[in-house]
Amino acid sequence: MRKLLLDTHTLLWWLSDHPRLGVKAKSLIAEPRNVVYVSAISHWEISIKKSLGKLFTTENLDQLVEEEGFTKLPISCFHGDQAGLLPKHHKDPFDRMLIAQAQSEGLCIITNDEIFARYSVQIVKTSL
């Protein structure tokens, strides 16, 4: 069993069956023995991008996450503290929170973001 955290783009690619989501990533997400987490930060990021007109996606994201059987990962005060302590490799606050959550909770992030590799966090590339 693996504990996986989906980067925001990975979640969107999974839900839309996007061709950039590779075979390995798909098989890890689909494996019923794995626990797949979706962070509240991804919901926030999607909501902001939708309000800015940068993203057009379904209105019922929370319901889709439940239907997929994913586990919702709330943001804790500890996660916030950890995100603030991370080295400044990455300026994106959403990604910094995902990295902090993965480190804190012992999760592997499925992402296509190259900068994640600069942190002490296990990753799986979405393109594999």
XYZ file of N, CA and C in Angstrom:
384
model
N 0.839 -1.177 0.000
C 0.000 0.000 0.000
C 0.888 1.245 0.000
N 0.503 2.208 -0.840
C 1.201 3.488 -0.878
C 0.225 4.597 -0.519
N 0.775 5.638 0.084
C -0.018 6.821 0.413
C 0.399 7.928 -0.544
N -0.534 8.344 -1.389
C -0.247 9.264 -2.478
C -1.001 10.573 -2.310
N -0.341 11.668 -2.643
C -0.960 12.981 -2.644
C -0.951 13.506 -4.074
N -2.115 13.887 -4.570
C -2.205 14.392 -5.934
C -1.909 15.880 -5.975
N -0.969 16.270 -6.828
C -0.788 17.690 -7.120
C -2.068 18.143 -7.818
N -2.340 19.423 -7.789
C -3.599 19.937 -8.335
C -3.773 19.569 -9.798
N -2.721 19.737 -10.598
C -2.851 19.393 -12.023
C -3.076 17.890 -12.200
N -2.492 17.088 -11.315
C -2.686 15.640 -11.406
C -4.149 15.290 -11.151
N -4.748 15.911 -10.157
C -6.169 15.699 -9.877
C -7.013 16.053 -11.090
N -6.766 17.225 -11.661
C -7.542 17.655 -12.830
C -7.324 16.730 -14.019
N -6.089 16.300 -14.227
C -5.803 15.383 -15.329
C -6.493 14.036 -15.111
N -6.515 13.549 -13.873
C -7.192 12.286 -13.578
C -8.691 12.403 -13.872
N -9.303 13.471 -13.386
C -10.741 13.648 -13.556
C -11.146 13.838 -15.016
N -10.243 14.389 -15.827
C -10.561 14.625 -17.243
C -9.955 13.575 -18.167
N -9.307 12.559 -17.598
C -8.624 11.525 -18.382
C -7.675 12.156 -19.398
N -6.902 13.122 -18.930
C -5.972 13.863 -19.772
C -4.837 12.943 -20.251
N -4.443 13.041 -21.516
C -3.397 12.162 -22.036
C -2.009 12.405 -21.431
N -1.784 13.538 -20.772
C -0.475 13.790 -20.158
C -0.272 12.997 -18.871
N -1.334 12.422 -18.348
C -1.207 11.587 -17.161
C -0.745 10.208 -17.611
N 0.481 9.866 -17.235
C 1.114 8.645 -17.723
C 0.552 7.360 -17.139
N 0.985 6.260 -17.717
C 0.507 4.930 -17.351
C 0.835 4.603 -15.894
N 2.069 4.885 -15.461
C 2.453 4.568 -14.082
C 1.622 5.372 -13.088
N 1.470 6.658 -13.358
C 0.675 7.496 -12.457
C -0.766 7.008 -12.404
N -1.336 6.708 -13.556
C -2.716 6.205 -13.597
C -2.864 4.912 -12.808
N -1.903 4.010 -12.972
C -2.018 2.724 -12.280
C -1.876 2.883 -10.769
N -1.024 3.808 -10.322
C -0.892 4.054 -8.889
C -2.174 4.644 -8.306
N -2.774 5.579 -9.027
C -4.010 6.205 -8.557
C -5.153 5.196 -8.550
N -5.203 4.359 -9.556
C -6.300 3.393 -9.691
C -6.159 2.185 -8.769
N -4.958 1.921 -8.274
C -4.721 0.753 -7.422
C -5.535 0.869 -6.129
N -6.503 -0.041 -5.916
C -7.390 0.078 -4.751
C -6.686 -0.052 -3.400
N -5.510 -0.656 -3.358
C -4.784 -0.781 -2.089
C -4.094 0.524 -1.687
N -3.923 1.429 -2.634
C -3.289 2.707 -2.325
C -4.315 3.684 -1.756
N -3.844 4.560 -0.881
C -4.681 5.620 -0.345
C -4.283 6.892 -1.090
N -5.252 7.491 -1.769
C -4.997 8.677 -2.583
C -5.614 9.883 -1.887
N -4.774 10.861 -1.588
C -5.198 12.069 -0.883
C -5.341 13.245 -1.842
N -6.332 14.069 -1.566
C -6.513 15.351 -2.251
C -6.547 16.406 -1.164
N -5.637 17.362 -1.275
C -5.527 18.403 -0.262
C -6.572 19.492 -0.446
N -6.985 20.069 0.668
C -7.870 21.233 0.624
C -7.223 22.373 -0.156
N -5.892 22.412 -0.179
C -5.194 23.464 -0.921
C -5.492 23.361 -2.415
N -5.695 22.154 -2.924
C -6.033 21.997 -4.349
C -7.409 22.575 -4.647
N -8.350 22.368 -3.738
C -9.685 22.961 -3.916
C -9.580 24.483 -3.943
N -8.761 25.030 -3.053
C -8.584 26.477 -2.984
C -7.933 26.998 -4.269
N -6.883 26.318 -4.716
C -6.188 26.727 -5.943
C -7.131 26.699 -7.143
N -7.903 25.646 -7.271
C -8.852 25.522 -8.383
C -9.902 26.621 -8.306
N -10.411 26.876 -7.112
C -11.421 27.910 -6.923
C -10.898 29.289 -7.328
N -9.688 29.597 -6.930
C -9.092 30.889 -7.287
C -8.906 31.000 -8.796
N -8.368 29.961 -9.407
C -8.127 30.009 -10.857
C -9.438 30.091 -11.640
N -10.475 29.445 -11.133
C -11.792 29.552 -11.781
C -12.323 30.972 -11.678
N -12.182 31.599 -10.510
C -12.703 32.956 -10.318
C -11.952 33.979 -11.169
N -10.706 33.669 -11.509
C -9.909 34.557 -12.360
C -10.112 34.284 -13.845
N -10.905 33.265 -14.163
C -11.138 32.906 -15.558
C -9.982 32.142 -16.188
N -9.067 31.605 -15.368
C -7.909 30.866 -15.874
C -8.170 29.364 -15.972
N -9.306 28.928 -15.428
C -9.612 27.506 -15.390
C -11.114 27.325 -15.479
N -11.513 26.389 -16.290
C -12.925 26.061 -16.430
C -13.063 24.581 -16.135
N -13.749 24.286 -15.055
C -13.907 22.896 -14.641
C -15.241 22.743 -13.924
N -15.520 21.562 -13.570
C -16.788 21.229 -12.940
C -17.022 21.996 -11.634
N -18.260 22.200 -11.316
C -18.636 22.903 -10.086
C -18.669 21.977 -8.878
N -18.758 20.690 -9.088
C -18.940 19.744 -7.979
C -17.662 18.955 -7.684
N -16.566 19.653 -7.535
C -15.271 19.011 -7.306
C -15.277 18.150 -6.045
N -15.853 18.659 -4.974
C -15.891 17.907 -3.723
C -16.599 16.567 -3.905
N -17.697 16.591 -4.622
C -18.449 15.361 -4.884
C -17.634 14.399 -5.749
N -16.942 14.918 -6.744
C -16.112 14.065 -7.606
C -14.984 13.409 -6.818
N -14.381 14.155 -5.922
C -13.312 13.606 -5.085
C -13.863 12.448 -4.251
N -15.054 12.620 -3.701
C -15.684 11.541 -2.934
C -16.010 10.340 -3.808
N -16.577 10.604 -4.994
C -16.945 9.515 -5.897
C -15.734 8.704 -6.340
N -14.584 9.356 -6.457
C -13.357 8.657 -6.848
C -12.780 7.833 -5.699
N -13.310 8.049 -4.498
C -12.809 7.325 -3.334
C -11.529 7.911 -2.764
N -11.209 9.150 -3.123
C -10.019 9.805 -2.615
C -10.265 10.271 -1.176
N -9.196 10.396 -0.430
C -9.254 10.854 0.944
C -8.952 12.343 0.983
N -9.813 13.089 1.647
C -9.622 14.543 1.746
C -8.593 14.838 2.829
N -7.640 15.697 2.499
C -6.595 16.068 3.436
C -6.766 17.532 3.824
N -7.211 17.785 5.072
C -7.360 19.173 5.516
C -5.995 19.812 5.762
N -6.000 21.132 5.848
C -4.782 21.878 6.166
C -4.780 22.150 7.666
N -3.718 21.748 8.331
C -3.607 21.975 9.773
C -2.657 23.144 10.055
N -2.683 23.611 11.276
C -1.733 24.655 11.688
C -0.301 24.148 11.541
N -0.081 22.870 11.856
C 1.252 22.284 11.711
C 1.701 22.338 10.251
N 0.796 22.012 9.323
C 1.138 22.089 7.896
C 1.548 23.512 7.527
N 0.812 24.481 8.046
C 1.139 25.884 7.777
C 2.515 26.243 8.294
N 2.822 25.801 9.505
C 4.154 26.062 10.070
C 5.240 25.427 9.219
N 5.016 24.183 8.811
C 6.013 23.464 8.012
C 6.221 24.115 6.645
N 5.154 24.568 6.033
C 5.276 25.229 4.724
C 6.131 26.487 4.844
N 5.975 27.204 5.944
C 6.763 28.411 6.160
C 8.235 28.144 6.402
N 8.569 26.940 6.846
C 9.957 26.577 7.133
C 10.694 25.994 5.928
N 9.967 25.715 4.859
C 10.608 25.112 3.689
C 11.632 26.045 3.057
N 12.702 25.482 2.478
C 13.636 26.317 1.719
C 12.894 27.038 0.591
N 13.423 28.148 0.165
C 12.737 29.005 -0.815
C 12.955 28.571 -2.270
N 12.991 27.269 -2.522
C 13.154 26.773 -3.895
C 11.955 27.116 -4.768
N 10.808 27.202 -4.152
C 9.554 27.342 -4.885
C 8.744 28.471 -4.253
N 8.248 29.383 -5.076
C 7.488 30.517 -4.559
C 5.983 30.265 -4.527
N 5.512 29.248 -5.237
C 4.081 28.970 -5.325
C 3.557 28.488 -3.964
N 2.684 29.264 -3.306
C 2.215 28.870 -1.964
C 1.402 27.576 -1.974
N 0.704 27.304 -3.055
C -0.082 26.067 -3.132
C 0.856 24.856 -3.146
N 1.882 24.931 -3.969
C 2.834 23.828 -4.053
C 3.629 23.675 -2.759
N 3.970 24.782 -2.141
C 4.697 24.713 -0.871
C 3.855 23.996 0.195
N 2.552 24.247 0.189
C 1.684 23.557 1.145
C 1.610 22.067 0.825
N 1.492 21.721 -0.442
C 1.460 20.304 -0.809
C 2.743 19.594 -0.365
N 3.871 20.247 -0.553
C 5.153 19.665 -0.141
C 5.184 19.499 1.381
N 4.765 20.518 2.100
C 4.741 20.435 3.567
C 3.819 19.321 4.038
N 2.664 19.189 3.416
C 1.738 18.119 3.800
C 2.339 16.750 3.500
N 2.957 16.613 2.341
C 3.561 15.323 1.992
C 4.662 14.955 2.984
N 5.497 15.923 3.325
C 6.555 15.657 4.293
C 5.970 15.300 5.662
N 4.999 16.059 6.103
C 4.413 15.866 7.431
C 3.674 14.548 7.568
N 3.003 14.145 6.500
C 2.137 12.965 6.551
C 2.764 11.718 5.934
N 3.993 11.826 5.434
C 4.667 10.676 4.823
C 4.028 10.237 3.520
N 3.679 11.224 2.677
C 2.999 10.938 1.419
C 3.946 11.120 0.233
N 3.672 10.408 -0.815
C 4.366 10.548 -2.094
C 3.494 11.421 -2.996
N 4.078 12.476 -3.561
C 3.306 13.382 -4.420
C 3.402 12.934 -5.867
N 2.255 12.859 -6.528
C 2.242 12.614 -7.969
C 2.143 13.977 -8.635
N 3.225 14.370 -9.323
C 3.328 15.704 -9.892
C 4.168 15.704 -11.158
N 4.021 16.759 -11.915
C 4.858 16.974 -13.084
C 5.799 18.152 -12.844
N 5.756 18.721 -11.651
C 6.546 19.894 -11.301
C 7.971 19.478 -10.944
N 8.940 19.940 -11.726
C 10.344 19.583 -11.537
C 10.910 20.105 -10.210
N 10.417 21.229 -9.728
C 10.981 21.854 -8.526
C 10.738 21.003 -7.276
N 9.695 20.182 -7.284
C 9.400 19.350 -6.109
C 10.597 18.467 -5.746
N 11.374 18.065 -6.731
C 12.515 17.178 -6.489
C 13.594 17.846 -5.635
N 13.577 19.165 -5.510
C 14.563 19.875 -4.695
C 14.279 19.753 -3.200
N 13.114 19.247 -2.860
C 12.723 19.093 -1.463
C 12.852 17.640 -1.054
N 12.897 17.412 0.233
C 12.964 16.053 0.757
C 11.557 15.452 0.769
N 11.102 15.109 -0.407
C 9.778 14.519 -0.544
C 9.814 13.511 -1.691
N 9.120 12.408 -1.496
C 9.064 11.374 -2.531
C 8.070 11.819 -3.599
N 8.476 11.696 -4.874
C 7.585 12.057 -5.964
C 7.501 10.948 -6.997
N 6.388 10.961 -7.728
C 6.204 10.148 -8.918
C 5.821 11.138 -10.011
N 6.512 11.103 -11.126
C 6.223 11.996 -12.221
C 4.892 11.597 -12.893
N 4.054 12.586 -13.168
C 2.775 12.306 -13.809
C 2.957 11.767 -15.213
N 4.063 12.108 -15.843
C 4.259 11.707 -17.225
C 4.742 10.281 -17.381
N 5.017 9.584 -16.288
C 5.508 8.198 -16.385
C 4.364 7.210 -16.467
